[in-house]
Coordinates of C-alpha atoms and ligand atoms in Angstrom, one line a residue:
X4 CA 46.6 -38.7 -3.3
X5 CA 46.5 -38.1 0.2
X6 CA 44.5 -40.3 2.9
X7 CA 42.2 -37.1 3.2
X8 CA 41.6 -37.0 -0.5
X9 CA 41.2 -40.7 -1.0
X10 CA 38.1 -40.4 1.8
X11 CA 36.7 -37.5 0.0
X12 CA 36.4 -39.3 -3.2
X13 CA 35.2 -42.0 -1.5
X14 CA 32.6 -39.7 0.4
X15 CA 31.9 -38.3 -3.4
X16 CA 31.4 -42.0 -4.7
X17 CA 28.6 -42.8 -2.2
X18 CA 26.5 -39.6 -2.9
X19 CA 26.7 -39.5 -6.7
X20 CA 24.7 -37.8 -9.3
X21 CA 21.4 -39.9 -10.0
X22 CA 21.1 -41.5 -6.6
X23 CA 18.2 -40.8 -4.8
X24 CA 18.4 -40.7 -0.8
X25 CA 16.2 -40.3 2.2
X26 CA 17.7 -37.0 4.0
X27 CA 15.8 -35.2 7.2
X28 CA 15.8 -31.6 6.1
X29 CA 16.8 -29.5 9.4
X30 CA 17.8 -26.3 7.5
X31 CA 16.9 -23.3 4.8
X32 CA 19.6 -21.4 3.2
X33 CA 19.5 -18.1 2.4
X34 CA 17.9 -18.3 -0.8
X35 CA 14.9 -20.5 0.8
X36 CA 16.1 -24.0 -0.2
X37 CA 15.8 -26.7 2.0
X38 CA 19.0 -28.2 3.7
X39 CA 20.0 -31.6 5.1
X40 CA 23.0 -33.1 5.9
X41 CA 24.2 -36.3 4.8
X42 CA 27.4 -38.1 6.1
X43 CA 29.5 -35.2 5.7
X44 CA 27.7 -33.2 3.1
X45 CA 25.5 -30.4 3.3
X46 CA 22.7 -31.3 0.6
X47 CA 20.6 -28.3 -1.0
X48 CA 17.3 -29.2 -1.9
X49 CA 14.8 -27.0 -3.5
X50 CA 11.4 -27.0 -2.4
X51 CA 11.9 -29.0 0.9
X52 CA 11.6 -27.5 4.1
X53 CA 12.8 -28.0 7.8
X54 CA 10.9 -30.6 9.0
X55 CA 10.1 -32.9 6.2
X56 CA 12.0 -35.9 5.6
X57 CA 13.0 -36.4 1.8
X58 CA 13.9 -38.5 -0.8
X59 CA 16.6 -36.5 -2.5
X60 CA 17.9 -37.3 -5.9
X61 CA 21.5 -35.9 -6.3
X62 CA 21.8 -33.5 -9.3
X63 CA 25.2 -32.2 -8.4
X64 CA 28.3 -33.1 -6.1
X65 CA 30.8 -30.6 -4.8
X66 CA 33.8 -30.9 -2.4
X67 CA 31.4 -30.9 0.8
X68 CA 28.2 -30.0 -0.6
X69 CA 25.6 -31.4 -3.0
X70 CA 22.6 -30.5 -4.6
X71 CA 19.3 -32.4 -5.2
X72 CA 16.0 -32.3 -6.1
X73 CA 13.2 -33.1 -4.3
X74 CA 11.8 -36.6 -5.5
X75 CA 9.3 -37.8 -2.9
X76 CA 8.2 -36.0 0.7
X77 CA 8.3 -38.9 3.0
X78 CA 7.2 -37.4 5.9
X79 CA 6.0 -34.0 5.8
X80 CA 6.8 -31.4 7.9
X81 CA 3.7 -29.8 9.8
X82 CA 3.9 -26.7 8.5
X83 CA 3.3 -28.0 5.2
X84 CA 0.7 -26.4 2.5
X85 CA -0.8 -26.7 -0.9
X86 CA 1.1 -23.9 -3.0
X87 CA -1.6 -21.7 -4.0
X88 CA 0.1 -20.9 -7.6
X89 CA -0.2 -23.6 -9.9
X90 CA 2.9 -22.6 -11.5
X91 CA 4.9 -22.5 -8.1
X92 CA 6.8 -25.8 -9.0
X93 CA 7.7 -24.2 -12.4
X94 CA 8.1 -20.7 -12.2
X95 CA 11.1 -20.3 -9.5
X96 CA 9.8 -16.9 -8.6
X97 CA 8.4 -18.0 -5.4
X98 CA 10.3 -20.5 -3.2
X99 CA 8.0 -21.1 -0.2
X100 CA 4.5 -21.4 -1.3
X101 CA 4.7 -24.7 0.4
X102 CA 5.0 -23.3 3.8
X103 CA 1.7 -21.8 5.8
X104 CA 3.0 -18.2 6.7
X105 CA 3.4 -18.0 9.9
X106 CA 6.3 -20.7 9.8
X107 CA 8.0 -19.0 6.9
X108 CA 8.3 -16.0 9.1
X109 CA 9.9 -18.2 11.6
X110 CA 12.4 -19.7 9.4
X111 CA 13.1 -16.1 7.8
X112 CA 14.1 -14.7 11.6
X113 CA 16.2 -18.5 12.1
X114 CA 18.1 -17.9 9.0
X115 CA 19.0 -14.1 10.1
X116 CA 20.1 -15.5 13.7
X117 CA 22.4 -18.3 12.1
X118 CA 24.2 -16.0 9.8
X119 CA 24.4 -13.7 12.8
X120 CA 25.9 -16.1 15.2
X121 CA 27.7 -18.9 12.8
X122 CA 29.1 -16.9 9.7
X123 CA 29.2 -13.5 11.8
X124 CA 30.0 -15.5 14.5
X125 CA 28.7 -12.7 16.7
X126 CA 27.6 -13.2 20.2
X127 CA 25.1 -11.1 22.2
X128 CA 22.8 -9.6 19.2
X129 CA 18.9 -9.7 19.7
X130 CA 17.3 -10.9 16.5
X131 CA 14.3 -9.8 16.7
X132 CA 11.0 -12.0 15.1
X133 CA 10.7 -11.2 11.6
X134 CA 7.9 -8.8 11.1
X135 CA 5.3 -10.1 8.5
X136 CA 2.7 -8.6 6.0
X137 CA -1.0 -8.2 7.0
X138 CA -1.3 -9.7 3.5
X139 CA 1.2 -11.9 2.1
X140 CA -0.4 -12.2 -1.5
X141 CA -0.6 -9.5 -4.5
X142 CA 2.0 -7.2 -2.9
X143 CA 4.7 -6.7 -5.7
X144 CA 4.2 -3.2 -7.4
X145 CA 6.6 -4.3 -9.9
X146 CA 6.5 -7.1 -12.9
X147 CA 9.2 -8.1 -15.6
X148 CA 7.5 -10.8 -17.9
X149 CA 9.1 -12.2 -20.8
X150 CA 7.4 -12.6 -23.7
X151 CA 7.7 -15.5 -26.1
X152 CA 5.9 -18.2 -28.1
X153 CA 4.0 -21.3 -27.1
X154 CA 2.3 -23.6 -29.2
X155 CA 2.4 -20.7 -32.0
X156 CA 1.0 -18.0 -29.6
X157 CA 2.3 -14.8 -28.5
X158 CA 2.7 -15.7 -24.7
X159 CA 4.0 -13.3 -21.1
X160 CA 4.9 -15.1 -18.3
X161 CA 7.4 -16.3 -16.6
X162 CA 10.4 -18.7 -17.2
X163 CA 9.8 -22.2 -16.4
X164 CA 12.5 -22.9 -13.6
X165 CA 16.4 -23.3 -15.1
X166 CA 15.1 -23.0 -18.9
X167 CA 14.2 -19.8 -21.1
X168 CA 11.1 -21.4 -21.8
X169 CA 8.3 -19.1 -21.2
X170 CA 5.1 -20.6 -19.4
X171 CA 2.0 -18.0 -19.9
X172 CA 1.4 -16.5 -16.4
X173 CA -2.8 -15.1 -15.8
X174 CA -2.3 -14.4 -12.4
X175 CA 0.6 -14.3 -10.4
X176 CA -0.5 -14.4 -6.5
X177 CA 2.4 -11.9 -5.6
X178 CA 1.9 -9.1 -7.7
X179 CA -0.4 -6.4 -7.3
X180 CA -3.5 -7.2 -9.2
X181 CA -3.0 -4.2 -11.5
X182 CA 0.2 -5.8 -12.6
X183 CA -1.6 -8.8 -13.8
X184 CA -4.4 -7.0 -15.3
X185 CA -1.9 -5.2 -17.5
X186 CA 0.0 -8.4 -18.6
X187 CA -3.1 -9.8 -19.5
X188 CA -4.0 -6.9 -21.6
X189 CA -0.7 -6.4 -23.2
X190 CA -0.7 -9.8 -24.0
X191 CA -4.3 -9.3 -26.3
X192 CA -3.1 -6.2 -27.7
X193 CA 0.2 -7.3 -28.8
X194 CA -1.0 -10.4 -30.3
X195 CA -4.1 -8.3 -31.9
X196 CA -1.4 -5.6 -33.8
X197 CA 0.8 -8.6 -34.6
X198 CA 3.8 -7.9 -32.4
X199 CA 6.3 -11.0 -33.1
X200 CA 7.6 -12.3 -29.9
X201 CA 11.7 -12.2 -30.0
X202 CA 13.3 -15.3 -30.5
X203 CA 16.5 -15.6 -28.3
X204 CA 18.1 -18.4 -29.9
X205 CA 17.7 -16.4 -33.5
X206 CA 17.5 -12.8 -31.9
X207 CA 14.5 -12.6 -34.4
X208 CA 11.1 -10.9 -33.4
X209 CA 10.4 -7.7 -31.7
X210 CA 9.0 -8.0 -28.3
X211 CA 10.8 -9.3 -25.3
X212 CA 9.5 -8.3 -22.1
X213 CA 6.4 -6.3 -21.0
X214 CA 7.2 -4.2 -17.0
X215 CA 4.6 -2.6 -15.3
X216 CA 4.9 -0.8 -12.0
X217 CA 1.9 0.5 -9.8
X218 CA 1.8 3.0 -7.2
X219 CA -0.1 1.5 -4.6
X220 CA -0.9 4.4 -2.4
X221 CA -2.1 6.4 -5.9
X222 CA -2.8 3.6 -8.1
X223 CA -0.7 5.0 -10.8
X224 CA 0.7 2.6 -13.3
X225 CA 3.6 2.5 -15.8
X226 CA 4.3 0.1 -18.8
X227 CA 7.2 -0.5 -20.6
X228 CA 7.3 -2.5 -23.8
X229 CA 11.2 -3.7 -24.0
X230 CA 11.7 -4.2 -27.9
X231 CA 14.9 -6.0 -29.6
X232 CA 14.2 -3.3 -32.4
X233 CA 14.3 0.7 -32.8
X234 CA 11.1 -0.1 -35.4
X235 CA 7.6 -0.8 -33.3
X236 CA 5.3 0.6 -35.1
X237 CA 2.3 -0.2 -33.6
X238 CA 4.0 1.0 -30.2
X239 CA 1.9 4.4 -30.3
X240 CA -1.5 2.6 -30.8
X241 CA -1.2 0.2 -28.1
X242 CA 0.0 2.5 -25.6
X243 CA -3.6 4.7 -26.5
X244 CA -5.1 1.7 -26.1
X245 CA -3.8 0.3 -23.3
X246 CA -4.0 3.7 -21.5
X247 CA -8.4 3.8 -22.4
X248 CA -8.8 -0.3 -21.5
X249 CA -7.0 0.5 -18.4
X250 CA -7.0 4.1 -16.9
X251 CA -4.9 3.6 -14.0
X252 CA -2.0 3.3 -16.5
X253 CA -1.1 7.0 -16.5
X254 CA 2.4 6.7 -19.0
X255 CA 3.9 3.8 -21.5
X256 CA 7.3 3.5 -23.1
X257 CA 9.3 1.5 -24.7
X258 CA 12.6 0.6 -23.9
X259 CA 15.1 -0.7 -26.7
X260 CA 17.3 -3.2 -25.8
X261 CA 18.9 -4.9 -29.2
X262 CA 21.8 -6.8 -27.2
X263 CA 22.0 -10.7 -27.0
X264 CA 22.1 -10.7 -23.2
X265 CA 19.9 -11.7 -20.1
X266 CA 19.9 -8.1 -18.9
X267 CA 16.3 -6.7 -19.4
X268 CA 16.1 -3.6 -20.1
X269 CA 18.3 -1.4 -22.8
X270 CA 20.1 1.9 -22.4
X271 CA 17.2 3.7 -23.8
X272 CA 13.8 4.3 -23.0
X273 CA 11.2 6.3 -24.8
X274 CA 7.7 7.6 -24.2
X275 CA 5.0 6.7 -26.4
X276 CA 2.0 8.1 -24.5
X277 CA 1.3 9.6 -21.6
X278 CA 3.3 10.8 -18.5
X279 CA 7.4 10.4 -17.6
X280 CA 6.6 9.1 -14.5
X281 CA 3.9 7.6 -11.6
X282 CA 3.9 9.3 -8.3
X283 CA 3.1 7.3 -5.2
X284 CA 3.2 8.8 -1.2
X285 CA 4.9 6.6 1.6
X286 CA 3.2 6.9 4.8
X287 CA 5.5 6.2 8.0
X288 CA 3.5 7.8 10.6
X289 CA 4.7 9.0 14.0
X290 CA 6.8 12.0 13.6
X291 CA 7.2 11.8 10.1
X292 CA 5.2 13.6 7.7
X293 CA 4.2 11.3 4.5
X294 CA 6.6 11.7 1.8
X295 CA 5.8 11.9 -2.5
X296 CA 8.2 10.1 -5.0
X297 CA 8.0 10.3 -8.7
X298 CA 9.4 7.0 -10.0
X299 CA 10.8 6.6 -13.7
X300 CA 11.2 3.7 -15.3
X301 CA 14.5 2.4 -14.7
X302 CA 15.1 3.8 -10.9
X303 CA 15.2 1.6 -8.2
X304 CA 11.8 1.5 -5.4
X305 CA 11.0 -1.0 -3.3
X306 CA 8.9 -3.6 -4.2
X307 CA 6.5 -4.0 -1.1
X308 CA 4.6 -1.0 -0.5
X309 CA 3.3 -2.2 3.2
X310 CA 6.5 -3.5 4.3
X311 CA 8.8 -0.8 2.9
X312 CA 6.8 1.0 5.2
X313 CA 7.5 -1.3 7.9
X314 CA 11.1 -1.0 7.1
X315 CA 11.7 2.7 6.7
X316 CA 9.8 2.8 10.5
X317 CA 12.5 0.5 11.8
X318 CA 15.3 2.5 10.3
X319 CA 13.7 5.6 11.9
X320 CA 13.2 4.5 15.2
X321 CA 16.6 3.0 15.1
X322 CA 18.0 6.5 14.2
X323 CA 16.5 8.5 17.2
X324 CA 16.7 12.0 15.6
X325 CA 16.4 14.8 16.8
X326 CA 17.2 18.0 14.7
X327 CA 21.0 18.2 15.6
X328 CA 21.9 15.1 13.5
X329 CA 24.1 15.1 10.2
X330 CA 23.2 11.7 8.2
X331 CA 24.2 9.8 5.6
X332 CA 21.9 7.5 3.3
X333 CA 24.6 5.5 1.6
X334 CA 23.3 3.3 -1.9
X335 CA 20.6 6.2 -1.2
X336 CA 18.6 5.2 -5.0
X337 CA 15.8 7.4 -5.3
X338 CA 16.3 9.0 -1.7
X339 CA 13.9 7.5 -0.1
X340 CA 15.7 6.9 3.1
X341 CA 17.9 10.0 3.1
X342 CA 14.3 12.6 2.9
X343 CA 12.9 10.9 5.5
X344 CA 16.0 10.9 7.7
X345 CA 16.2 14.5 6.8
X346 CA 12.2 15.5 8.4
X347 CA 14.0 15.5 11.9
X348 CA 18.3 15.7 10.8
X349 CA 20.6 19.0 10.5
X350 CA 21.6 17.7 7.0
X351 CA 20.8 14.3 5.1
X352 CA 23.6 13.6 2.7
X353 CA 22.4 10.5 0.3
X354 CA 25.2 8.6 -2.0
X355 CA 24.1 7.1 -5.1
X356 CA 25.6 5.3 -7.9
X357 CA 23.1 5.6 -10.8
X358 CA 22.9 9.3 -12.0
X359 CA 19.1 8.5 -12.7
X360 CA 17.9 7.6 -9.4
X361 CA 20.2 10.6 -8.0
X362 CA 18.6 13.1 -10.8
X363 CA 15.0 11.3 -8.8
X364 CA 16.0 12.1 -5.8
X365 CA 16.9 15.7 -6.5
X366 CA 13.3 16.1 -8.0
X367 CA 11.9 14.2 -4.8
X368 CA 13.6 16.3 -2.4
X369 CA 11.9 19.4 -4.1
X370 CA 8.7 17.8 -4.6
X371 CA 8.5 17.1 -0.7
X372 CA 10.2 20.8 0.1
X373 CA 12.8 19.7 1.5
X374 CA 16.2 21.4 1.6
X375 CA 18.4 20.1 4.4
X376 CA 19.7 17.5 1.4
X377 CA 22.4 16.7 -0.4
X378 CA 22.7 14.0 -2.8
X379 CA 26.1 12.8 -4.7
X380 CA 26.6 10.5 -7.5
X381 CA 29.3 7.9 -7.6
X382 CA 30.2 4.5 -6.1
X383 CA 30.0 4.4 -1.9
X384 CA 33.5 3.1 -1.9
X385 CA 35.1 6.2 -3.9
X386 CA 32.5 8.9 -2.5
X387 CA 32.5 8.1 1.1
X388 CA 36.4 8.5 1.8
X389 CA 36.2 11.8 0.0
X390 CA 33.2 12.9 2.0
X391 CA 36.0 11.8 5.2
X392 CA 38.6 13.8 3.6
X393 CA 36.6 16.3 3.3
X394 CA 35.6 16.6 6.9
X395 CA 32.0 15.3 6.6
X396 CA 31.7 14.1 10.3
X397 CA 28.0 12.3 10.2
X398 CA 26.0 11.0 14.0
X399 CA 24.5 8.5 12.2
X400 CA 25.1 6.7 8.6
X401 CA 22.5 4.0 7.4
X402 CA 23.7 2.1 4.5
X403 CA 21.5 -0.4 2.0
X404 CA 23.4 -1.6 0.0
X405 CA 22.6 -4.3 -2.9
X406 CA 23.0 -8.3 -2.3
X407 CA 26.9 -8.4 -2.4
X408 CA 26.9 -6.2 1.0
X409 CA 29.7 -3.3 1.6
X410 CA 32.8 -2.9 -0.3
X411 CA 35.7 -2.8 2.6
X412 CA 36.7 0.7 2.1
X413 CA 32.6 1.4 2.8
X414 CA 33.2 -0.4 6.2
X415 CA 36.6 1.5 6.6
X416 CA 35.3 5.0 6.1
X417 CA 31.8 4.3 8.0
X418 CA 34.1 3.8 10.7
X419 CA 36.5 6.4 10.4
X420 CA 34.0 8.6 10.9
X421 CA 32.9 7.9 14.0
X422 CA 29.1 8.4 14.0
X423 CA 27.4 7.8 17.1
X424 CA 25.1 5.0 15.3
X425 CA 25.5 3.1 12.2
X426 CA 22.2 1.6 10.4
X427 CA 22.6 -1.7 8.3
X428 CA 19.8 -2.1 6.0
X429 CA 20.1 -5.9 4.1
X430 CA 18.3 -8.0 1.7
X431 CA 21.5 -10.8 2.2
X432 CA 21.6 -11.7 5.4
X433 CA 24.8 -14.0 4.2
X434 CA 26.8 -10.5 3.7
X435 CA 25.4 -9.0 6.4
X436 CA 26.9 -11.5 8.7
X437 CA 30.0 -10.7 7.0
X438 CA 29.7 -7.3 7.1
X439 CA 28.6 -6.9 11.0
X440 CA 31.5 -9.2 11.5
X441 CA 33.8 -7.3 9.5
X442 CA 32.2 -3.6 11.4
X443 CA 33.2 -5.4 14.7
X444 CA 37.0 -5.5 14.1
X445 CA 36.7 -1.7 13.1
X446 CA 35.3 -1.0 16.5
X447 CA 31.2 -0.9 16.3
X448 CA 29.1 -3.6 17.6
X449 CA 25.7 -5.1 16.8
X450 CA 23.1 -4.3 19.4
X451 CA 20.0 -5.9 17.4
X452 CA 18.9 -7.1 14.0
X453 CA 15.2 -6.6 12.8
X454 CA 13.8 -9.1 9.7
X455 CA 11.7 -7.9 7.8
X456 CA 9.6 -9.9 5.4
X457 CA 9.7 -7.3 2.5
X458 CA 9.2 -10.8 0.5
X459 CA 6.4 -13.2 1.3
X460 CA 6.2 -16.6 -0.2
X461 CA 10.1 -16.3 -1.7
X462 CA 13.3 -16.9 0.2
X463 CA 14.5 -13.5 0.3
X464 CA 14.8 -11.9 3.2
X465 CA 15.3 -8.0 4.6
X466 CA 17.2 -7.3 7.7
X467 CA 18.0 -4.1 9.7
X468 CA 20.6 -4.0 12.0
X469 CA 21.5 -1.5 14.5
X470 CA 25.1 -0.6 15.5
X471 CA 27.3 1.6 18.6
X472 CA 30.7 2.2 19.1
X473 CA 31.6 -0.8 21.2
X474 CA 32.7 0.4 24.6
X475 CA 36.8 0.6 24.6
X476 CA 38.3 -2.6 26.4
Ligands
LIG866 N1 17.6 2.8 -0.1 C1 16.9 2.6 -1.4 C2 17.3 1.6 -2.3 C3 18.7 0.6 -2.0 S1 18.7 -0.4 -3.3 C4 16.3 2.7 -0.8 O1 15.3 2.2 0.5 O2 14.5 2.8 -1.9 C5 20.4 -0.4 -3.8 C6 20.7 0.9 -4.3 O3 22.3 1.0 -4.4 C7 20.4 1.0 -5.7 O4 20.2 2.3 -6.0 C8 21.8 0.9 -6.8 O5 21.9 1.8 -7.7 C9 23.3 1.4 -5.3 N2 24.6 1.0 -5.6 C10 24.6 0.0 -5.7 N3 25.9 -0.6 -6.1 C11 26.5 0.7 -5.6 C12 27.8 1.4 -5.3 N4 28.6 0.8 -5.1 N5 27.9 2.7 -4.6 C13 27.0 3.3 -4.4 N6 25.6 2.9 -5.0 C14 25.4 2.1 -5.2

């Protein structure tokens, strides 16, 4: 053992598992956990918030960080409030209900600022205050609840944090009320028709999950029953009855997922009754016309309708289009951003890995009579270099990658195409900072970052960054 190792070992003994320490909480992590320091350790404490002094029971000790449970709030932050939901500490779906909403926004702004300056080591980047929601409750347009058994009855709810026990949830305060109604009716009907809940340990039973998605603007909703078995005899009756009881439900599906896995949906979805998709509209205003979108059960669609319009508005503001540009929207999903760009660009391309989403995108282009678009199926890290070799010369590139951020090949291909502007939409400040730093190495500087609160009450953080070619040194 070196001296350093001995010192590290001594530290980890003092901060040992099971012991409690009083720790001032000074920051918030990228996933909404409180962060404090104890000696040389960074300590992550779920449910603690900056400004708290907390008694923390240590649960894990690693080389230079530890995790602990919030045992007691010695002295609360002035921004602490009573969580609205009685399941808040059990469910794990929300991380910030104990913080007043304005303070949530300030914390999220700070997380983005810290990511950009400390992780990305970028200077001179303006991080704007996070754009908050008018109503931070009842916003989610999509719910997926597991089904199980509690006290001998079929229950629909959320997993209790860190377990696979299901806590019945009759009303989720961040869900659209239509989704809450659907979940209640779905449970009643499943019970009425003696549907057997799936049991994870044994693999017995039928019903695994119930999903619903509502189009906030039109009110249309779709429901998916995920079953372990292909046989689901009462499916049709349940579907009809659900549509009668809740006329806003226009389509009901069965998805078959026999696999012993955590992945919610299986590969096969079939319609039990009603329509194949729901339709929504997005209104960003200004120079842009509203767009209509058809959404099928498995396509990605932003989950907070009001804030999506605000996010897209920021993207379009940064885009500064004047009908002459070629634009590429990478990670385009069902083509939402692509179709807005196309309204004021000469040509817009969408690049997306999931074939169903690209099919939806093409249908959406036709639905909106937009012809100056082209959608390419494939992984961005393969398609974008091909586009570059094929001579596509975009003026603007928008990227909106999943949490893990962009593949280095995507960053390189983007920079090599020399667009006048890059707009990076991110749902993870850590990978955003990493990629902005990567782009700086490739000759693009970040001018401004605008966080948008797409997920009130949760620790999730969305942000849009605007980049331009850096002046030659
Ligand atoms: N911009 C869209 C969706 C962004 S979500 C909107 O606003 O609706 C991210 C999308 O990236 C998803 O549709 C996902 O299927 C897609 N994706 C994930 N990995 C990818 C990859 N390697 N190449 C291309 N697309 C990918």
